[in-house]
mmCIF file of C-alpha atoms and ligand atoms in Angstrom:
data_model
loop_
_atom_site.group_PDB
_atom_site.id
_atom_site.type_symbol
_atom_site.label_atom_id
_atom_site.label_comp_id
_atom_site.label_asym_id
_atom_site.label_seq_id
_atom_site.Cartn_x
_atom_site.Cartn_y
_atom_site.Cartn_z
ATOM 1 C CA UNK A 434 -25.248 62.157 -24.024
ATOM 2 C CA UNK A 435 -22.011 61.768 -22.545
ATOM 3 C CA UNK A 436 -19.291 62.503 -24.991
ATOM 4 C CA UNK A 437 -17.037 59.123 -25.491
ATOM 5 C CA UNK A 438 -13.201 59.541 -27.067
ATOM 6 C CA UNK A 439 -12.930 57.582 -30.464
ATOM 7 C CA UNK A 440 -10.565 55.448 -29.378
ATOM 8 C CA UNK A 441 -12.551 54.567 -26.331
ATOM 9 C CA UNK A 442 -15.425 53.888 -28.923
ATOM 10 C CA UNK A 443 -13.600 51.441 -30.899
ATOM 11 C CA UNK A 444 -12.588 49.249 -28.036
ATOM 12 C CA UNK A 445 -15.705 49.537 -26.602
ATOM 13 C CA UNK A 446 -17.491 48.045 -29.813
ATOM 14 C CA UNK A 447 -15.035 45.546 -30.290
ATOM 15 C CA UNK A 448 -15.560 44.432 -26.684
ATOM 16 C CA UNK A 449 -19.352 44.840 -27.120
ATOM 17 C CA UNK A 450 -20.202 44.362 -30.147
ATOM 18 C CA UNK A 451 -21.469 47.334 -32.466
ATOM 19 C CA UNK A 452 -25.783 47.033 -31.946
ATOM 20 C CA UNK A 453 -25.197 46.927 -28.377
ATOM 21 C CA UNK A 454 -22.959 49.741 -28.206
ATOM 22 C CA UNK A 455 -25.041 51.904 -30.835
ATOM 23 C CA UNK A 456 -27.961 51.064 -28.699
ATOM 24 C CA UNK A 457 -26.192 52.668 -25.311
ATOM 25 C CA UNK A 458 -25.894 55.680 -27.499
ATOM 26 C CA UNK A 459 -29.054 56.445 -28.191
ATOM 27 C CA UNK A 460 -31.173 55.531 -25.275
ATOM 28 C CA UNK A 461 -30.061 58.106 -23.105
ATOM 29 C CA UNK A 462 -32.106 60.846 -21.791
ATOM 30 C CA UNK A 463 -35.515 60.334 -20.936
ATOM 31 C CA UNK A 464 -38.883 60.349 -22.245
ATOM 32 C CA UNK A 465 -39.590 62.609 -25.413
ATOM 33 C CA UNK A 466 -42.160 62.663 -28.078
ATOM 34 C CA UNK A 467 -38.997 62.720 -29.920
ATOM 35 C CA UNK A 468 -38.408 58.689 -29.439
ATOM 36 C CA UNK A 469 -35.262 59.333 -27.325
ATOM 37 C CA UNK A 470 -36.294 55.704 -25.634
ATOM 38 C CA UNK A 471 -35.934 54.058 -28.514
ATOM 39 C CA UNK A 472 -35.035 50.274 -28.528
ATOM 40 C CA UNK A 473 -31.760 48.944 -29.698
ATOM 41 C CA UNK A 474 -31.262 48.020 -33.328
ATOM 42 C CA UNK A 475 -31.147 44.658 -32.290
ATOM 43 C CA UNK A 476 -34.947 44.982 -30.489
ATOM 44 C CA UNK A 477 -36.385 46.845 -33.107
ATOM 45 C CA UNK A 478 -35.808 43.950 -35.112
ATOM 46 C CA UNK A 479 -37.197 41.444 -33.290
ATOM 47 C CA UNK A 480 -40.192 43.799 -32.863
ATOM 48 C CA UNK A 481 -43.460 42.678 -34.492
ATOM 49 C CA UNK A 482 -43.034 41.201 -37.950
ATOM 50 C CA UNK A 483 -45.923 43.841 -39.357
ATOM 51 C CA UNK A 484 -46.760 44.490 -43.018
ATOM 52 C CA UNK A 485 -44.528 45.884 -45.008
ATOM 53 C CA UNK A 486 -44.923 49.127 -47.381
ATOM 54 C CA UNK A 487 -43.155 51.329 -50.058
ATOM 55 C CA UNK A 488 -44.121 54.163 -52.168
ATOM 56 C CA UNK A 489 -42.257 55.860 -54.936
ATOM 57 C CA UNK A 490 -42.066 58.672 -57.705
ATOM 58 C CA UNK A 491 -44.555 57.116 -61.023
ATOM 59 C CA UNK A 492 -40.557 56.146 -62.263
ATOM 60 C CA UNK A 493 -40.487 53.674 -59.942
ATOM 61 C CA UNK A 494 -42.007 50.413 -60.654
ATOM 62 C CA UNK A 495 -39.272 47.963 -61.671
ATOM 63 C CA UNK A 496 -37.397 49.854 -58.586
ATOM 64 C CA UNK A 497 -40.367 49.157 -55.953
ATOM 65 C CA UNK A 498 -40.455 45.659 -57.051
ATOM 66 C CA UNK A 499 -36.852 45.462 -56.203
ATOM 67 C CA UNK A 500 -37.103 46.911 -53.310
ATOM 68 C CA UNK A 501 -39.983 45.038 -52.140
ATOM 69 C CA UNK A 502 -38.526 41.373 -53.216
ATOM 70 C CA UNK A 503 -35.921 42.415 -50.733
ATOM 71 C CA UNK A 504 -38.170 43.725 -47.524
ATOM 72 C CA UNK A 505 -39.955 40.832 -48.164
ATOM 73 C CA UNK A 506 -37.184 38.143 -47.585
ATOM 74 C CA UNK A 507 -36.649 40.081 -43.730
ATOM 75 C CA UNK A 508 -33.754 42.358 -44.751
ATOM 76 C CA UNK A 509 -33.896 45.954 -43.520
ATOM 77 C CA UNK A 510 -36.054 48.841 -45.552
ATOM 78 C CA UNK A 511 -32.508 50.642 -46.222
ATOM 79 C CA UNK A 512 -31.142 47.890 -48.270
ATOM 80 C CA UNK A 513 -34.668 47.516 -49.744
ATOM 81 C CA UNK A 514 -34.961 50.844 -51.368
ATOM 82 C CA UNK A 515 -31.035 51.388 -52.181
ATOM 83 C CA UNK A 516 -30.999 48.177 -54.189
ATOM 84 C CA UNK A 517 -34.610 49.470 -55.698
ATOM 85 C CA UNK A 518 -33.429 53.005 -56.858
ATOM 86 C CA UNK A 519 -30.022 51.210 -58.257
ATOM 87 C CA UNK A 520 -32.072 49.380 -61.272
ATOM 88 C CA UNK A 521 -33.035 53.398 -62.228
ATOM 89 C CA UNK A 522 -29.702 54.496 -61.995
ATOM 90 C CA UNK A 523 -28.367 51.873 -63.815
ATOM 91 C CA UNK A 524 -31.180 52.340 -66.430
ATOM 92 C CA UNK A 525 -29.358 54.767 -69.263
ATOM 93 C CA UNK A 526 -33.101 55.563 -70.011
ATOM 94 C CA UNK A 527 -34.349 57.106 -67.456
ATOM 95 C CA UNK A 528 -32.939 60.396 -68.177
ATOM 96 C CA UNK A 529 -33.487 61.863 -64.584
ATOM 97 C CA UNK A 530 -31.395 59.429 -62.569
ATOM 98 C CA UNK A 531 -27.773 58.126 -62.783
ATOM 99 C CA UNK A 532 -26.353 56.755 -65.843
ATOM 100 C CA UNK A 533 -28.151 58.269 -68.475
ATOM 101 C CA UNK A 534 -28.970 61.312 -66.946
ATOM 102 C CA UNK A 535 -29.017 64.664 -68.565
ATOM 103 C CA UNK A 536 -25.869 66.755 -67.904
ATOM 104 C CA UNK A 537 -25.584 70.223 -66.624
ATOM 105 C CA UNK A 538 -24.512 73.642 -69.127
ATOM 106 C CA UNK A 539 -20.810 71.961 -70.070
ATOM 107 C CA UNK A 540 -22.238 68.132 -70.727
ATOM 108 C CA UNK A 541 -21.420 66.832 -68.032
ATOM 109 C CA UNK A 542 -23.212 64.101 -65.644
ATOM 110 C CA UNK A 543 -23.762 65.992 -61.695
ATOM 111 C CA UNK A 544 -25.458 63.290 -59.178
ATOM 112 C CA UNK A 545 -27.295 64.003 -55.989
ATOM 113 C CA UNK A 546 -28.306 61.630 -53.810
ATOM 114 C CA UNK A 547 -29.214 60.730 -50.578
ATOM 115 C CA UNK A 548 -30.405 58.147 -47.884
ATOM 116 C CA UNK A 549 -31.913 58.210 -44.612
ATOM 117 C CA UNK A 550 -32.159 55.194 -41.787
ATOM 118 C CA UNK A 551 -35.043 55.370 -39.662
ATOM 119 C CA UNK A 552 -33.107 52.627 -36.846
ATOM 120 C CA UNK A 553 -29.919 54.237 -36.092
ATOM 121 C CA UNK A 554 -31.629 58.051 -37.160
ATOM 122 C CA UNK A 555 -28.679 58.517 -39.713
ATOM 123 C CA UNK A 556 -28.161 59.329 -42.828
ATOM 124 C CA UNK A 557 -26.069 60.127 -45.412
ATOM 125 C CA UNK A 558 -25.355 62.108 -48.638
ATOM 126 C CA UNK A 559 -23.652 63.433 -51.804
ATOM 127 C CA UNK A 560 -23.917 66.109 -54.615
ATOM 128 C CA UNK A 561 -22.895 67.054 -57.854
ATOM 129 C CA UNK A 562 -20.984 63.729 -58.241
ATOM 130 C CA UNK A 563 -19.575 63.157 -61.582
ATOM 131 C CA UNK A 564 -18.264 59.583 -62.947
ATOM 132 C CA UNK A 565 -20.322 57.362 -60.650
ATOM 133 C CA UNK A 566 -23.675 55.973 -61.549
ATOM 134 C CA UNK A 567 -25.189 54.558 -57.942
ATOM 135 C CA UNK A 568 -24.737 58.001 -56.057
ATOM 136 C CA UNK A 569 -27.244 56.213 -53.572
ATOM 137 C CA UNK A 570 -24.874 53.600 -53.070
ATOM 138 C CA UNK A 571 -21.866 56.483 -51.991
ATOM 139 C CA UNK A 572 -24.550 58.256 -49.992
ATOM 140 C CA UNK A 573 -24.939 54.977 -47.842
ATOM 141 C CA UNK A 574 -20.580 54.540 -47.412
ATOM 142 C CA UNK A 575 -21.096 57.760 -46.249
ATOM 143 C CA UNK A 576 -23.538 57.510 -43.515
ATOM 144 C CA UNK A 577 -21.666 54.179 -42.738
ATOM 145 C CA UNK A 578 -18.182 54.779 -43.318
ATOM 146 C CA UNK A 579 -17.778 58.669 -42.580
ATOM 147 C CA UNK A 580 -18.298 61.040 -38.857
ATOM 148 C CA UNK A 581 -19.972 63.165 -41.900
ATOM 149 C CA UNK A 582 -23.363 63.723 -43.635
ATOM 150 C CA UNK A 583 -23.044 65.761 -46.985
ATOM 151 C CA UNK A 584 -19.726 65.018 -49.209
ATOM 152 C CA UNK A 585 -19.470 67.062 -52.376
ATOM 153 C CA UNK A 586 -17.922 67.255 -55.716
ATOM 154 C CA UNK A 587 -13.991 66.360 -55.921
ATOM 155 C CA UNK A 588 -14.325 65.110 -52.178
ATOM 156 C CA UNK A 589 -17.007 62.815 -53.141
ATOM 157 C CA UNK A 590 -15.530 61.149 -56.132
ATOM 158 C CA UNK A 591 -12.799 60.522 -53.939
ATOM 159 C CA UNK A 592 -14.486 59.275 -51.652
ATOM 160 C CA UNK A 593 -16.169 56.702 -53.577
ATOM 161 C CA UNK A 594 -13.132 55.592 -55.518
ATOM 162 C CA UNK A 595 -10.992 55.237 -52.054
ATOM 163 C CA UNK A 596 -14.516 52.266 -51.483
ATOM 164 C CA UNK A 597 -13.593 50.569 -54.808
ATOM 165 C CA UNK A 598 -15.803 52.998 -57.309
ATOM 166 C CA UNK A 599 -14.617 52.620 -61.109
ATOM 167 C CA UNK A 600 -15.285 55.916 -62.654
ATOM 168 C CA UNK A 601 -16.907 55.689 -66.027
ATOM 169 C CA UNK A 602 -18.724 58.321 -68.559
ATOM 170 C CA UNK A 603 -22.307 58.790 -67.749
ATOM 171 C CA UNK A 604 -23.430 60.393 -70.698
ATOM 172 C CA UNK A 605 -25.178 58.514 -72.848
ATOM 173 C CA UNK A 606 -25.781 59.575 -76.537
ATOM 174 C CA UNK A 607 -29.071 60.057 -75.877
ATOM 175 C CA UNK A 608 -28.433 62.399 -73.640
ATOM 176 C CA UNK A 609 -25.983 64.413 -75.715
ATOM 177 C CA UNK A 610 -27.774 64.796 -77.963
ATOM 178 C CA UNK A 611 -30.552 66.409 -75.886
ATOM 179 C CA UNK A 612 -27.735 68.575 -74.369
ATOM 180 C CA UNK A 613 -26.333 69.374 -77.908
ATOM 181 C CA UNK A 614 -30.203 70.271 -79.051
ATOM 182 C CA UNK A 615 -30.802 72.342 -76.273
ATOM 183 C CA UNK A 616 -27.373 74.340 -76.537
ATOM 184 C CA UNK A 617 -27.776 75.102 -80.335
ATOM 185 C CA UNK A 618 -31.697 76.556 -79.375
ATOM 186 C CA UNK A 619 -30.951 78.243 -76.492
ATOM 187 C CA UNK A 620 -29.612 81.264 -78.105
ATOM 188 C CA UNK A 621 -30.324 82.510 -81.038
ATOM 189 C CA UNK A 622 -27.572 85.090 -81.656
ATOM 190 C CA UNK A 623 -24.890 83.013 -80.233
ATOM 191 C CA UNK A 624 -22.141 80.740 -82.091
ATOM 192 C CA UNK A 625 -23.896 77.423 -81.855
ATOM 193 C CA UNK A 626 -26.292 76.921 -84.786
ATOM 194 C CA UNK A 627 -28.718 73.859 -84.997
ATOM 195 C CA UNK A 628 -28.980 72.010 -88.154
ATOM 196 C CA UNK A 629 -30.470 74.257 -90.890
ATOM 197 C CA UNK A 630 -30.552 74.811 -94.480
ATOM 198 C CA UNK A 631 -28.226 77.966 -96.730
ATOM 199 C CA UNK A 632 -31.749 79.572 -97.100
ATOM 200 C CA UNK A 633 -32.619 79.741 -93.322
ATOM 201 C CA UNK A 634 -32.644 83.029 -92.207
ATOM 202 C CA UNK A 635 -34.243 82.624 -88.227
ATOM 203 C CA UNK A 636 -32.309 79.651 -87.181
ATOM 204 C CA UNK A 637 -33.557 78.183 -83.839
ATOM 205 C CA UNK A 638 -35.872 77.876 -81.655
ATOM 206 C CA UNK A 639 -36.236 77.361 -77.833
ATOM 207 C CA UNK A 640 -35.999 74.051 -77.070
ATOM 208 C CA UNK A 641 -38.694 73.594 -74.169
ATOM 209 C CA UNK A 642 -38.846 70.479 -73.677
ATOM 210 C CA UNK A 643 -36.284 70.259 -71.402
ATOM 211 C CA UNK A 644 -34.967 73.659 -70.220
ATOM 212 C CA UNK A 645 -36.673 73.254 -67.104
ATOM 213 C CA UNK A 646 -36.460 69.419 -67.086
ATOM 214 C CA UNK A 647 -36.495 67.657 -63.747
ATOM 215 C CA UNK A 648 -36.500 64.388 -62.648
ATOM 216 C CA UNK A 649 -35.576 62.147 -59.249
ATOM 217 C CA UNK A 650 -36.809 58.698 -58.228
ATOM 218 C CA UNK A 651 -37.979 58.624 -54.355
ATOM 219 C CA UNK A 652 -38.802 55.764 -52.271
ATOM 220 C CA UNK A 653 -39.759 55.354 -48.659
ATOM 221 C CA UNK A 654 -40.624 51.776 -47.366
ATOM 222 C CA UNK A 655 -41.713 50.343 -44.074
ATOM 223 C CA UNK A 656 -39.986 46.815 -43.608
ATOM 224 C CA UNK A 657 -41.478 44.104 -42.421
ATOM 225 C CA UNK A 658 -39.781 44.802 -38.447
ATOM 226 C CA UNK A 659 -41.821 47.916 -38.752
ATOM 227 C CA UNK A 660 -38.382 50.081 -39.522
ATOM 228 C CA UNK A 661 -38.287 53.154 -41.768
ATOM 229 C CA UNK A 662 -35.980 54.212 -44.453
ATOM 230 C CA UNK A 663 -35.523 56.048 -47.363
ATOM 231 C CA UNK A 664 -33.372 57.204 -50.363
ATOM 232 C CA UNK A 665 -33.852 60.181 -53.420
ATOM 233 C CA UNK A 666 -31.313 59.841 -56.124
ATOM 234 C CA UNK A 667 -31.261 62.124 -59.330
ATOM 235 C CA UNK A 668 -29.497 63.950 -62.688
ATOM 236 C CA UNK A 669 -31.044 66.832 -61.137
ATOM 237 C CA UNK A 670 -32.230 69.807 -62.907
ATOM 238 C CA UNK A 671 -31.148 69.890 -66.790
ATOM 239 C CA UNK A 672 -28.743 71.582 -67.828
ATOM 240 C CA UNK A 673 -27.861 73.627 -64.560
ATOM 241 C CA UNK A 674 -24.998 75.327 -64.009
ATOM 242 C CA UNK A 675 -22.824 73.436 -63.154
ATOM 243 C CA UNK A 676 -22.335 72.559 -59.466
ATOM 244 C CA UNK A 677 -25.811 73.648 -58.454
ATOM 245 C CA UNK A 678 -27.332 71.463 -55.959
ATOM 246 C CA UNK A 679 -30.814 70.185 -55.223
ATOM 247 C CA UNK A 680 -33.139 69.129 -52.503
ATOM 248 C CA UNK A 681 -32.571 65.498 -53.378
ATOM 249 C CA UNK A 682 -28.957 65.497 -51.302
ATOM 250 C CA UNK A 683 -30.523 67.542 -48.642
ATOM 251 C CA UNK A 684 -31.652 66.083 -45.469
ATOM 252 C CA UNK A 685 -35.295 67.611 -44.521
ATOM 253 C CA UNK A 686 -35.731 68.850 -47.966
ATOM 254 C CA UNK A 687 -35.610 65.780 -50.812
ATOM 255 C CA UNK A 688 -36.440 62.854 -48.014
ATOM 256 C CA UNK A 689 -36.838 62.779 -44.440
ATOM 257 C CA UNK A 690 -37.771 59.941 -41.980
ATOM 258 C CA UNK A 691 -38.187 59.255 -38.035
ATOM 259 C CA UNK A 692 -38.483 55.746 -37.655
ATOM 260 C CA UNK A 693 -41.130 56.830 -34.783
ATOM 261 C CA UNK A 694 -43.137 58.336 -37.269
ATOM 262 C CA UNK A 695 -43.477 58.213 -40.812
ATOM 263 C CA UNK A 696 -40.584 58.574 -44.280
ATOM 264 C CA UNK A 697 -41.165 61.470 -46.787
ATOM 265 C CA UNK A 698 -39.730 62.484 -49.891
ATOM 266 C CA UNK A 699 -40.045 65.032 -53.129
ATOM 267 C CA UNK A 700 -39.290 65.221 -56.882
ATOM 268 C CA UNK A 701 -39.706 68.816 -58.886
ATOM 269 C CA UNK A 702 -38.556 71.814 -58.263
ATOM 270 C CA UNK A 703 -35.847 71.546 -56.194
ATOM 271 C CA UNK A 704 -35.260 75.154 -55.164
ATOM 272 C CA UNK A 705 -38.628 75.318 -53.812
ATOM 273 C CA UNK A 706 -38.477 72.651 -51.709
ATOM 274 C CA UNK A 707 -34.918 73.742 -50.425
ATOM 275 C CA UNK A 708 -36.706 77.175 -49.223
ATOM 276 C CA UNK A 709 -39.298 74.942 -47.119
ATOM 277 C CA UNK A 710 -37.554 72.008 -46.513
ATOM 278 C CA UNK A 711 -41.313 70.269 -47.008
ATOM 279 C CA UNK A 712 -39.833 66.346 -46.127
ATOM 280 C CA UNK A 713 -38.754 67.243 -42.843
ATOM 281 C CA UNK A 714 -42.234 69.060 -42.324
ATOM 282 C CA UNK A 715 -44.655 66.575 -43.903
ATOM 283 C CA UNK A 716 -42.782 64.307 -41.185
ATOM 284 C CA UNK A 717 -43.336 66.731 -38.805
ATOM 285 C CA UNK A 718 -47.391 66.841 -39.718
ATOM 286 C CA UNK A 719 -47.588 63.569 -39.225
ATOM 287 C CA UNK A 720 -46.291 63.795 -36.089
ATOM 288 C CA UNK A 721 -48.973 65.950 -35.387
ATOM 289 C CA UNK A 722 -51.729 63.554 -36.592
ATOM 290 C CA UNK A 723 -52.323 64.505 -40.254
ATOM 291 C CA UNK A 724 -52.383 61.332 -42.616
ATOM 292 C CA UNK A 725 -49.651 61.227 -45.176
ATOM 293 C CA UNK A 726 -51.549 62.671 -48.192
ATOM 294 C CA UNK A 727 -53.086 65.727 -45.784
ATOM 295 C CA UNK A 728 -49.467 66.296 -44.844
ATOM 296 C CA UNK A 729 -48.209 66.487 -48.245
ATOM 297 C CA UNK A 730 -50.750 68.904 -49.430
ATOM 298 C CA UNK A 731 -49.622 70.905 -46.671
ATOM 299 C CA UNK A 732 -46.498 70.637 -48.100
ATOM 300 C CA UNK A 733 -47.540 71.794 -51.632
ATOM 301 C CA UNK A 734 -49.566 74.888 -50.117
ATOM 302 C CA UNK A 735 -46.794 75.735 -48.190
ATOM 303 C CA UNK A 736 -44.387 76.056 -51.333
ATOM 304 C CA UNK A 737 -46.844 77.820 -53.086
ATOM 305 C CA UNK A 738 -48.270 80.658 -50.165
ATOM 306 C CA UNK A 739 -44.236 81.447 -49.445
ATOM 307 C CA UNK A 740 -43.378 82.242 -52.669
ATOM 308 C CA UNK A 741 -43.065 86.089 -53.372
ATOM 309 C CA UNK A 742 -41.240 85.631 -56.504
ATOM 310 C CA UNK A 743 -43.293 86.756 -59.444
ATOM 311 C CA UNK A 744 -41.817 85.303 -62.340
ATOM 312 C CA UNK A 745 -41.973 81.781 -60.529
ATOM 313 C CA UNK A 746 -45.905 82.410 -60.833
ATOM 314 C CA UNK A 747 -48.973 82.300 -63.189
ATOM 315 C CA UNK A 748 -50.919 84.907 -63.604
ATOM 316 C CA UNK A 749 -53.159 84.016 -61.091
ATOM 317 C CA UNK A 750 -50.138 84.339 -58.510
ATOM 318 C CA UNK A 751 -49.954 80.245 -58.496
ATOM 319 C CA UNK A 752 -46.588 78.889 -58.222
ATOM 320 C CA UNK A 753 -46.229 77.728 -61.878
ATOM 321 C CA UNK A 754 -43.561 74.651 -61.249
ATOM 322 C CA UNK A 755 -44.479 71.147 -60.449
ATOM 323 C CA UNK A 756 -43.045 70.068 -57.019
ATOM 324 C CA UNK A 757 -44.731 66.666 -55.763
ATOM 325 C CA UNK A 758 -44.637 64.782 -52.133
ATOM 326 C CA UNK A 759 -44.327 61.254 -51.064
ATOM 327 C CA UNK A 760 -45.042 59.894 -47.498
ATOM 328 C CA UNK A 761 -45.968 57.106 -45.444
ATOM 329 C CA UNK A 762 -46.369 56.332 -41.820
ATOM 330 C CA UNK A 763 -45.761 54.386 -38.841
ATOM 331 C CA UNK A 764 -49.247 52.253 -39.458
ATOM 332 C CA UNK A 765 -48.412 51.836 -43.377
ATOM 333 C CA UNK A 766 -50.745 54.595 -44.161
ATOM 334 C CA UNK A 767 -49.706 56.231 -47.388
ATOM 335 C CA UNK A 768 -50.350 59.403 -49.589
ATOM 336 C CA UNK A 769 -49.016 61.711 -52.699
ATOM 337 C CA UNK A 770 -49.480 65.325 -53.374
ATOM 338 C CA UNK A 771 -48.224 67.654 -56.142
ATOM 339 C CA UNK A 772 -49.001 71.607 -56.430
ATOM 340 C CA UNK A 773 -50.724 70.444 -59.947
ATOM 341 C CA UNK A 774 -53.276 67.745 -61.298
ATOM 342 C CA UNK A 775 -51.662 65.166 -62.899
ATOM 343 C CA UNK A 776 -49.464 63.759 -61.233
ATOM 344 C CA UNK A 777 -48.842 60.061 -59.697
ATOM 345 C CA UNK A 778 -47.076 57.730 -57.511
ATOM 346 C CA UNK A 779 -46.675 54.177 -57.263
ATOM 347 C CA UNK A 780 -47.033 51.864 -53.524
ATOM 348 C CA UNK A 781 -46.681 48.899 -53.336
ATOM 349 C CA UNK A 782 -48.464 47.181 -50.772
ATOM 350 C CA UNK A 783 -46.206 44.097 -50.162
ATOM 351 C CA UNK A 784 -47.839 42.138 -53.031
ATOM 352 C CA UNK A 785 -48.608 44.429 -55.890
ATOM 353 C CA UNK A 786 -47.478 47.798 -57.517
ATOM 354 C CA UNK A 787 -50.528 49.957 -58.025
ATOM 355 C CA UNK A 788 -50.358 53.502 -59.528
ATOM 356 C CA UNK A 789 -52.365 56.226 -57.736
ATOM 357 C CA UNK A 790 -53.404 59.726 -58.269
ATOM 358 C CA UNK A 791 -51.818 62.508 -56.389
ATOM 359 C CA UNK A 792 -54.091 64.503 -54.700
ATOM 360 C CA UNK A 793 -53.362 68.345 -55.760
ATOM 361 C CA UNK A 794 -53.360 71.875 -55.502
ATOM 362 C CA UNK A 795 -54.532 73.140 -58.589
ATOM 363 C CA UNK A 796 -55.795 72.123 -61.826
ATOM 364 C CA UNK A 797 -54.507 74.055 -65.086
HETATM 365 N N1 LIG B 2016 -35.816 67.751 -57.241
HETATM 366 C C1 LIG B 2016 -34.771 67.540 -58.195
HETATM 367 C C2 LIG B 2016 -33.842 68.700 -58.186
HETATM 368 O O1 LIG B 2016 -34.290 69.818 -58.036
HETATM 369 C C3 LIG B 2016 -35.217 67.328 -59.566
HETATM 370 C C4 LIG B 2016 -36.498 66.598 -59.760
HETATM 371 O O2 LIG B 2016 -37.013 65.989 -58.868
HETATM 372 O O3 LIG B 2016 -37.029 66.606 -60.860
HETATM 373 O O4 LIG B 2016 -32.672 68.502 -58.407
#
């Protein structure tokens, strides 16, 4: 591609107009299975008025209808499944996702979140945001209003306040409490002491329930002009350390999509899926020819055969954690998989939510 100045840009999409101009930029080159000859924004639009699609996480039902009501009245998937994932965010209880979500060590809120758009093959992201519920929302200024990808922390938050954020406590009660609960078990010589009587004398227990907590809400969809996009927003792991990252933020790892191909995304284990970057390979499978739920169990067996780590397994060396996958294709095809039995996800098929099995791995 032939490198244009910035200012040169500007004029040149104020002369132009910005689809026209975004459309030069990326049909250059020439043929690749790699849809370097892709049509302009504005063609891919007009393109065949096809059947729409979008799957989630099983948290996702009120957010698919959302999204959904939205493909379905001709707008693009991106603003679809960002307006979707914002009812979870907003929802204090869902404690996986935005407002409501469980804090890391110190009790405090950390969002990751990010979206990808299958048209103009961008995307954007940010993580371990604190004081702003729709992460999603700052993850979309910054595919649209930065040069970057990935903001973090500080530089995020200022980010999003410099586009009109209002910071605001995201810790609900509930979730301090849970926080609170799990601090005063986690230790049982230390200086925090759960509630307990003068004749106690073993005073706490491990509070399992959500040590290892996780929790995300993914959606891909396929809009109605046949375009791709996705988003993965999330707390993140419980009770992390603070400023510890997940796949959700991470391009390739928590979502993936080529608007050529297919969308992908993951909820679990986060560090897992960061070692394989599975959404950016279940893509890839597809790519290849395998159908969205073949692709995702690749995904799954692929976490669990690279794992050398020994206390991360059962003692039947199976990777013990539950990471599961989300895709769909080109065609509208569709498919889940998790590492165990159990799990589900929810499509919706342009007129219905249904809830489906994940295919799996194992069974415990
Ligand atoms: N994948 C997320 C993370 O590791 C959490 C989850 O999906 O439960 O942050």
């Amino acid at each position: 591609m032939n490198k244009i100045n910035r200012r040169e840009f500007i004029k040149t999409t104020a002369l132009t107009g910005a689809a026209a101009v975004t459309s030069s930029i990326i049909c250059t080159g020439g043929a690749s299975v790699f849809g370097r000859n892709l049509p302009s924004l504005a063609a891919q639009k007009q393109a065949a008025v096809g059947k729409p699609i979008a799957i989630s996480s099983g948290n996702g039902t009120k957010a698919l209808e959302k999204a959904m009501e939205i493909i379905n009245q001709g707008s693009d998937a991106l603003d679809g499944v960002v307006a979707g994932v914002n009812i979870v965010e907003d929802d204090p209880n869902d404690m996986s996702v935005g407002y409501g979500g469980l804090p890391n060590e110190e009790g405090i809120v950390e969002l990751d979140a990010a979206v990808m758009h299958g048209p103009s093959y961008r995307a954007g992201s940010v993580a371990a945001l604190r004081n702003v519920k729709n992460p999603s929302k700052v993850a979309r200024l910054v595919m649209e209003r930065t040069d970057h990808v990935l903001l973090v922390g500080e530089g995020a938050l200022k980010f999003a306040k410099a586009h009109g954020f209002k910071e605001e406590d995201l810790l609900t009660e509930r979730a301090r409490e849970a926080w609170l609960k799990c601090k005063e078990n986690l230790n049982k010589e230390d200086d925090w002491l759960p509630p307990h009587s003068i004749e106690d004398t073993d005073i706490g227990e491990i509070y399992e329930k959500y040590l290892r907590h996780y929790g995300t809400i993914h959606i891909s969809a396929l809009d109605t002009y046949g375009n791709l996009s996705c988003v993965t927003t999330t707390s993140g792991l419980a009770f992390k350390i603070p400023g510890r990252v997940g796949d959700s933020p991470i391009i390739g790892a928590g979502l993936y999509c080529d608007n050529e191909v297919g969308s992908a995304g993951s909820t679990g284990r986060g560090e897992a899926n960061l070692l394989n970057l599975s959404s950016a390979m279940i893509v890839e499978w597809m790519r290849q020819g395998k159908s969205p739920e073949e692709a995702c169990l690749l995904a799954c067996k692929r976490v669990n055969e690279r794992c050398r780590e020994k206390r991360l397994q059962d003692d039947q060396g199976r990777f013990k954690h539950g990471v599961t996958f989300y895709a769909i294709n080109k065609r509208g095809e569709y498919g889940g998989a998790s590492i165990w039995k159990g799990d589900t996800y929810l499509i919706h098929d342009g007129i219905e939510v249904k809830r489906k099995e994940c295919a799996y791995l194992f069974k415990k």
